[in-house]
Amino acid sequence: MERLDKLLASQGMLSRREVKELITKGRVTIDGTVEKHPERKVTGEEQIVVAGELLRVQHPLPLMLHKPQGVVSAARDARDKTVLELVPPEYRRKELFPAGRLDKDTTGLMILTDDGALAHEILAPKKHVPKRYRVTIDIPMTEEMVHRFAEGIELKDGRCRPAELTIESEDTGVVTLREGRYHQIKRMFGCCGAAVTGLHRLSMGALRLDDTLAPGECRPLSEEEISLLRQQHLPE
Ligand code: URA
């Protein structure tokens, strides 16, 4: 059960203020009866008519977020702003959580979802969904690094799966990982004597970050994009 005003605002068509106005002005009916109380509890199964239009309750969609710097990817944090706080009210869902982590200073593609099964498919180590990052380091990229990444770098918590490093310019490259350990890319470059100065996730599975999304913006994923996310090949 959910408050009528929250349910209506969560559908993405109207702001909280507009919803409240429509309800208090008697423009909303539930199962044929005018309802003027925004706090009335509903399940979403009722026949709700808003300003003459029958409401079709939208089921929650996973979101694509362009994570900006300085925001943490935890669901809750006492000190720092979290990625969930970036989600506009119309896309907020009670159970929304980030599917996977990025460091506070990492930018780029994040998926927020309330679908545990989808999150599992993206994150489960056995699925090997590739995650691709653009990385900038403080020293020149070398063929030796490319080779060591391909062999599998030995970290404190074990050997990494082979990773691809493609050098793009003197200090920038693209890394593809098929696992996700804590600070993995920073630690891998650390083993090569380099510090990461910029890290941006470009894609997950076959899904790329929509480059029309500014840092801090998010939008729902289409069905097609959700299926790209589950795929183990890289984006075209
Ligand atoms: N590797 C890192 O070191 N940090 C990230 O945020 C993602 C991958």
mmCIF file of C-alpha atoms and ligand atoms in Angstrom:
data_model
loop_
_atom_site.group_PDB
_atom_site.id
_atom_site.type_symbol
_atom_site.label_atom_id
_atom_site.label_comp_id
_atom_site.label_asym_id
_atom_site.label_seq_id
_atom_site.Cartn_x
_atom_site.Cartn_y
_atom_site.Cartn_z
ATOM 1 C CA MET A 1 0.000 0.000 0.000
ATOM 2 C CA GLU A 2 1.195 3.446 -0.853
ATOM 3 C CA ARG A 3 -0.070 7.015 -0.506
ATOM 4 C CA LEU A 4 -2.175 8.147 -3.461
ATOM 5 C CA ASP A 5 -0.069 11.284 -4.019
ATOM 6 C CA LYS A 6 3.174 9.277 -3.981
ATOM 7 C CA LEU A 7 1.868 6.700 -6.402
ATOM 8 C CA LEU A 8 0.736 9.384 -8.844
ATOM 9 C CA ALA A 9 4.000 11.336 -8.596
ATOM 10 C CA SER A 10 5.994 8.114 -9.079
ATOM 11 C CA GLN A 11 4.440 7.681 -12.524
ATOM 12 C CA GLY A 12 6.636 10.431 -13.891
ATOM 13 C CA MET A 13 3.948 12.588 -15.505
ATOM 14 C CA LEU A 14 3.219 15.043 -12.702
ATOM 15 C CA SER A 15 5.176 16.746 -9.937
ATOM 16 C CA ARG A 16 4.211 16.279 -6.280
ATOM 17 C CA ARG A 17 2.741 19.789 -6.275
ATOM 18 C CA GLU A 18 0.607 19.170 -9.363
ATOM 19 C CA VAL A 19 -0.594 15.863 -7.928
ATOM 20 C CA LYS A 20 -1.631 17.491 -4.657
ATOM 21 C CA GLU A 21 -3.506 20.212 -6.499
ATOM 22 C CA LEU A 22 -5.399 17.755 -8.705
ATOM 23 C CA ILE A 23 -6.392 15.635 -5.700
ATOM 24 C CA THR A 24 -7.522 18.501 -3.476
ATOM 25 C CA LYS A 25 -9.493 20.059 -6.347
ATOM 26 C CA GLY A 26 -11.428 16.800 -6.726
ATOM 27 C CA ARG A 27 -9.960 15.848 -10.118
ATOM 28 C CA VAL A 28 -8.988 12.329 -9.005
ATOM 29 C CA THR A 29 -11.417 9.443 -8.596
ATOM 30 C CA ILE A 30 -10.819 6.006 -7.158
ATOM 31 C CA ASP A 31 -13.203 3.283 -8.337
ATOM 32 C CA GLY A 32 -15.640 5.980 -9.391
ATOM 33 C CA THR A 33 -15.574 8.077 -6.195
ATOM 34 C CA VAL A 34 -13.857 11.456 -5.874
ATOM 35 C CA GLU A 35 -10.881 11.231 -3.498
ATOM 36 C CA LYS A 36 -9.638 14.499 -2.013
ATOM 37 C CA HIS A 37 -7.133 13.063 0.438
ATOM 38 C CA PRO A 38 -3.566 12.873 -0.909
ATOM 39 C CA GLU A 39 -2.625 10.527 1.937
ATOM 40 C CA ARG A 40 -5.278 7.916 1.060
ATOM 41 C CA LYS A 41 -3.621 4.476 0.839
ATOM 42 C CA VAL A 42 -3.893 2.623 -2.464
ATOM 43 C CA THR A 43 -2.454 -0.587 -3.922
ATOM 44 C CA GLY A 44 -2.324 0.572 -7.537
ATOM 45 C CA GLU A 45 -4.872 -2.112 -8.480
ATOM 46 C CA GLU A 46 -7.795 0.320 -8.109
ATOM 47 C CA GLN A 47 -9.318 2.119 -11.062
ATOM 48 C CA ILE A 48 -7.772 5.555 -10.615
ATOM 49 C CA VAL A 49 -8.799 8.352 -12.949
ATOM 50 C CA VAL A 50 -6.706 11.530 -12.999
ATOM 51 C CA ALA A 51 -8.148 14.592 -14.730
ATOM 52 C CA GLY A 52 -10.383 12.365 -16.835
ATOM 53 C CA GLU A 53 -7.671 9.866 -17.755
ATOM 54 C CA LEU A 54 -7.444 6.333 -16.528
ATOM 55 C CA LEU A 55 -4.122 5.774 -14.787
ATOM 56 C CA ARG A 56 -2.075 2.823 -15.962
ATOM 57 C CA VAL A 57 0.303 2.163 -13.136
ATOM 58 C CA GLN A 58 3.820 1.861 -14.481
ATOM 59 C CA HIS A 59 5.920 -0.817 -12.996
ATOM 60 C CA PRO A 60 9.350 0.281 -11.892
ATOM 61 C CA LEU A 61 12.101 0.356 -14.467
ATOM 62 C CA PRO A 62 15.806 0.057 -13.859
ATOM 63 C CA LEU A 63 17.604 3.378 -14.278
ATOM 64 C CA MET A 64 20.794 4.343 -16.043
ATOM 65 C CA LEU A 65 22.726 6.989 -14.105
ATOM 66 C CA HIS A 66 25.696 9.076 -15.194
ATOM 67 C CA LYS A 67 27.485 9.099 -11.847
ATOM 68 C CA PRO A 68 29.300 12.349 -11.188
ATOM 69 C CA GLN A 69 32.421 12.689 -9.018
ATOM 70 C CA GLY A 70 32.079 13.201 -5.267
ATOM 71 C CA VAL A 71 28.965 11.064 -4.797
ATOM 72 C CA VAL A 72 29.087 7.660 -3.112
ATOM 73 C CA SER A 73 27.448 4.595 -4.607
ATOM 74 C CA ALA A 74 26.170 3.208 -1.287
ATOM 75 C CA ALA A 75 22.415 3.251 -0.755
ATOM 76 C CA ARG A 76 22.884 5.224 2.472
ATOM 77 C CA ASP A 77 25.745 7.306 3.835
ATOM 78 C CA ALA A 78 25.911 9.502 6.929
ATOM 79 C CA ARG A 79 28.427 11.976 5.467
ATOM 80 C CA ASP A 80 28.361 11.999 1.689
ATOM 81 C CA LYS A 81 25.672 12.475 -0.904
ATOM 82 C CA THR A 82 24.602 9.130 -2.419
ATOM 83 C CA VAL A 83 23.678 8.188 -5.969
ATOM 84 C CA LEU A 84 20.097 7.549 -4.807
ATOM 85 C CA GLU A 85 19.763 11.209 -3.838
ATOM 86 C CA LEU A 86 20.354 12.116 -7.495
ATOM 87 C CA VAL A 87 17.198 10.286 -8.604
ATOM 88 C CA PRO A 88 14.322 12.698 -9.334
ATOM 89 C CA PRO A 89 11.121 12.052 -7.348
ATOM 90 C CA GLU A 90 9.246 10.608 -10.318
ATOM 91 C CA TYR A 91 11.752 7.751 -10.643
ATOM 92 C CA ARG A 92 12.159 7.042 -6.941
ATOM 93 C CA ARG A 93 11.127 3.611 -5.768
ATOM 94 C CA LYS A 94 11.299 2.338 -2.227
ATOM 95 C CA GLU A 95 13.571 -0.568 -3.014
ATOM 96 C CA LEU A 96 15.882 1.158 -5.502
ATOM 97 C CA PHE A 97 19.553 0.339 -4.963
ATOM 98 C CA PRO A 98 22.789 0.634 -6.937
ATOM 99 C CA ALA A 99 23.694 -2.570 -8.819
ATOM 100 C CA GLY A 100 27.418 -2.520 -8.080
ATOM 101 C CA ARG A 101 29.781 0.092 -6.779
ATOM 102 C CA LEU A 102 31.952 2.832 -8.175
ATOM 103 C CA ASP A 103 34.438 4.749 -6.049
ATOM 104 C CA LYS A 104 33.490 8.256 -4.897
ATOM 105 C CA ASP A 105 35.841 9.819 -7.462
ATOM 106 C CA THR A 106 34.843 7.481 -10.343
ATOM 107 C CA THR A 107 32.335 8.744 -12.900
ATOM 108 C CA GLY A 108 30.181 7.065 -15.530
ATOM 109 C CA LEU A 109 27.614 4.336 -16.015
ATOM 110 C CA MET A 110 25.730 3.000 -12.998
ATOM 111 C CA ILE A 111 22.544 0.976 -12.921
ATOM 112 C CA LEU A 112 20.013 1.574 -10.169
ATOM 113 C CA THR A 113 17.272 -1.000 -9.842
ATOM 114 C CA ASP A 114 14.756 -2.519 -7.478
ATOM 115 C CA ASP A 115 15.017 -5.842 -9.294
ATOM 116 C CA GLY A 116 17.297 -8.130 -7.308
ATOM 117 C CA ALA A 117 17.380 -10.757 -10.052
ATOM 118 C CA LEU A 118 18.623 -8.240 -12.622
ATOM 119 C CA ALA A 119 21.286 -6.934 -10.226
ATOM 120 C CA HIS A 120 22.440 -10.491 -9.653
ATOM 121 C CA GLU A 121 22.755 -11.116 -13.374
ATOM 122 C CA ILE A 122 24.925 -8.054 -13.856
ATOM 123 C CA LEU A 123 27.087 -8.580 -10.808
ATOM 124 C CA ALA A 124 27.431 -12.310 -10.197
ATOM 125 C CA PRO A 125 31.113 -13.164 -10.729
ATOM 126 C CA LYS A 126 30.163 -16.300 -12.673
ATOM 127 C CA LYS A 127 28.273 -14.268 -15.289
ATOM 128 C CA HIS A 128 31.432 -12.411 -16.335
ATOM 129 C CA VAL A 129 29.500 -9.410 -17.627
ATOM 130 C CA PRO A 130 32.262 -7.125 -18.985
ATOM 131 C CA LYS A 131 32.673 -3.646 -17.537
ATOM 132 C CA ARG A 132 34.652 -1.136 -19.518
ATOM 133 C CA TYR A 133 36.424 1.928 -18.133
ATOM 134 C CA ARG A 134 38.421 4.854 -19.518
ATOM 135 C CA VAL A 135 41.423 5.315 -17.258
ATOM 136 C CA THR A 136 43.986 8.092 -16.946
ATOM 137 C CA ILE A 137 47.179 7.514 -14.973
ATOM 138 C CA ASP A 138 50.035 9.665 -13.717
ATOM 139 C CA ILE A 139 52.762 8.072 -15.878
ATOM 140 C CA PRO A 140 52.859 6.900 -19.500
ATOM 141 C CA MET A 141 50.912 3.734 -20.365
ATOM 142 C CA THR A 142 53.220 0.943 -21.535
ATOM 143 C CA GLU A 143 53.008 -2.298 -23.513
ATOM 144 C CA GLU A 144 54.318 -3.975 -20.368
ATOM 145 C CA MET A 145 51.102 -2.917 -18.566
ATOM 146 C CA VAL A 146 49.000 -4.280 -21.447
ATOM 147 C CA HIS A 147 50.828 -7.566 -21.145
ATOM 148 C CA ARG A 148 50.529 -7.779 -17.358
ATOM 149 C CA PHE A 149 46.790 -7.023 -17.475
ATOM 150 C CA ALA A 150 46.309 -9.752 -20.104
ATOM 151 C CA GLU A 151 48.218 -12.277 -17.991
ATOM 152 C CA GLY A 152 46.192 -11.516 -14.856
ATOM 153 C CA ILE A 153 47.671 -9.223 -12.220
ATOM 154 C CA GLU A 154 48.397 -10.759 -8.840
ATOM 155 C CA LEU A 155 46.649 -8.754 -6.082
ATOM 156 C CA LYS A 156 46.654 -9.351 -2.304
ATOM 157 C CA ASP A 157 43.283 -11.085 -2.613
ATOM 158 C CA GLY A 158 44.375 -13.345 -5.480
ATOM 159 C CA ARG A 159 45.109 -13.288 -9.176
ATOM 160 C CA CYS A 160 42.833 -11.178 -11.378
ATOM 161 C CA ARG A 161 41.107 -12.656 -14.395
ATOM 162 C CA PRO A 162 42.782 -11.567 -17.628
ATOM 163 C CA ALA A 163 41.822 -7.961 -18.422
ATOM 164 C CA GLU A 164 42.222 -5.987 -21.632
ATOM 165 C CA LEU A 165 44.054 -2.697 -21.651
ATOM 166 C CA THR A 166 44.001 -0.685 -24.890
ATOM 167 C CA ILE A 167 46.276 2.336 -24.918
ATOM 168 C CA GLU A 168 44.554 5.416 -26.351
ATOM 169 C CA SER A 169 47.086 8.162 -25.677
ATOM 170 C CA GLU A 170 50.193 8.653 -23.578
ATOM 171 C CA ASP A 171 48.407 8.507 -20.210
ATOM 172 C CA THR A 172 44.928 7.216 -21.132
ATOM 173 C CA GLY A 173 43.602 3.779 -21.955
ATOM 174 C CA VAL A 174 40.477 1.631 -21.911
ATOM 175 C CA VAL A 175 40.313 -1.324 -19.513
ATOM 176 C CA THR A 176 37.800 -4.172 -19.726
ATOM 177 C CA LEU A 177 37.222 -6.204 -16.561
ATOM 178 C CA ARG A 178 35.119 -9.344 -16.177
ATOM 179 C CA GLU A 179 35.001 -9.189 -12.392
ATOM 180 C CA GLY A 180 34.603 -6.410 -9.854
ATOM 181 C CA ARG A 181 36.802 -6.251 -6.801
ATOM 182 C CA TYR A 182 37.265 -3.390 -4.394
ATOM 183 C CA HIS A 183 39.332 -0.591 -6.046
ATOM 184 C CA GLN A 184 40.333 -3.152 -8.653
ATOM 185 C CA ILE A 185 41.601 -0.890 -11.434
ATOM 186 C CA LYS A 186 43.429 1.393 -9.015
ATOM 187 C CA ARG A 187 45.104 -1.615 -7.423
ATOM 188 C CA MET A 188 45.990 -3.169 -10.789
ATOM 189 C CA PHE A 189 47.712 0.016 -11.950
ATOM 190 C CA GLY A 190 49.233 0.341 -8.463
ATOM 191 C CA CYS A 191 51.001 -2.984 -9.120
ATOM 192 C CA CYS A 192 52.495 -1.390 -12.244
ATOM 193 C CA GLY A 193 53.761 1.635 -10.275
ATOM 194 C CA ALA A 194 51.038 4.002 -11.543
ATOM 195 C CA ALA A 195 48.351 6.035 -9.781
ATOM 196 C CA VAL A 196 44.922 6.411 -11.379
ATOM 197 C CA THR A 197 44.024 10.082 -11.816
ATOM 198 C CA GLY A 198 40.755 9.606 -13.723
ATOM 199 C CA LEU A 199 38.325 6.698 -13.980
ATOM 200 C CA HIS A 200 35.073 6.631 -15.946
ATOM 201 C CA ARG A 201 32.843 3.599 -16.624
ATOM 202 C CA LEU A 202 31.851 3.487 -20.290
ATOM 203 C CA SER A 203 29.750 0.323 -20.446
ATOM 204 C CA MET A 204 28.344 -2.724 -18.647
ATOM 205 C CA GLY A 205 27.611 -5.823 -20.708
ATOM 206 C CA ALA A 206 26.721 -4.572 -24.177
ATOM 207 C CA LEU A 207 25.150 -1.383 -22.771
ATOM 208 C CA ARG A 208 26.955 1.928 -23.170
ATOM 209 C CA LEU A 209 26.404 5.041 -21.094
ATOM 210 C CA ASP A 210 24.013 7.317 -22.996
ATOM 211 C CA ASP A 211 26.224 10.280 -23.837
ATOM 212 C CA THR A 212 23.272 12.668 -23.774
ATOM 213 C CA LEU A 213 23.020 12.140 -20.000
ATOM 214 C CA ALA A 214 24.947 14.870 -18.156
ATOM 215 C CA PRO A 215 26.802 13.898 -14.965
ATOM 216 C CA GLY A 216 24.195 13.492 -12.215
ATOM 217 C CA GLU A 217 21.341 12.712 -14.623
ATOM 218 C CA CYS A 218 19.466 9.435 -14.906
ATOM 219 C CA ARG A 219 16.680 7.919 -16.982
ATOM 220 C CA PRO A 220 14.812 4.600 -17.189
ATOM 221 C CA LEU A 221 16.277 1.831 -19.347
ATOM 222 C CA SER A 222 14.286 0.491 -22.276
ATOM 223 C CA GLU A 223 13.544 -3.242 -22.539
ATOM 224 C CA GLU A 224 16.152 -3.468 -25.276
ATOM 225 C CA GLU A 225 18.771 -1.799 -23.093
ATOM 226 C CA ILE A 226 17.972 -4.172 -20.222
ATOM 227 C CA SER A 227 18.699 -7.099 -22.506
ATOM 228 C CA LEU A 228 21.977 -5.477 -23.669
ATOM 229 C CA LEU A 229 22.983 -5.210 -20.026
ATOM 230 C CA ARG A 230 22.696 -8.953 -19.596
ATOM 231 C CA GLN A 231 24.904 -9.736 -22.565
ATOM 232 C CA GLN A 232 28.462 -10.822 -22.243
ATOM 233 C CA HIS A 233 29.787 -9.312 -25.443
ATOM 234 C CA LEU A 234 31.104 -5.776 -25.655
ATOM 235 C CA PRO A 235 29.113 -2.887 -27.137
ATOM 236 C CA GLU A 236 29.240 -2.490 -30.930
HETATM 237 N N1 URA B 1 38.056 0.035 -10.189
HETATM 238 C C1 URA B 1 38.373 0.977 -9.271
HETATM 239 O O1 URA B 1 39.498 1.029 -8.788
HETATM 240 N N2 URA B 1 37.404 1.844 -8.919
HETATM 241 C C2 URA B 1 36.176 1.864 -9.445
HETATM 242 O O2 URA B 1 35.365 2.718 -9.088
HETATM 243 C C3 URA B 1 35.861 0.872 -10.398
HETATM 244 C C4 URA B 1 36.820 -0.035 -10.760
#
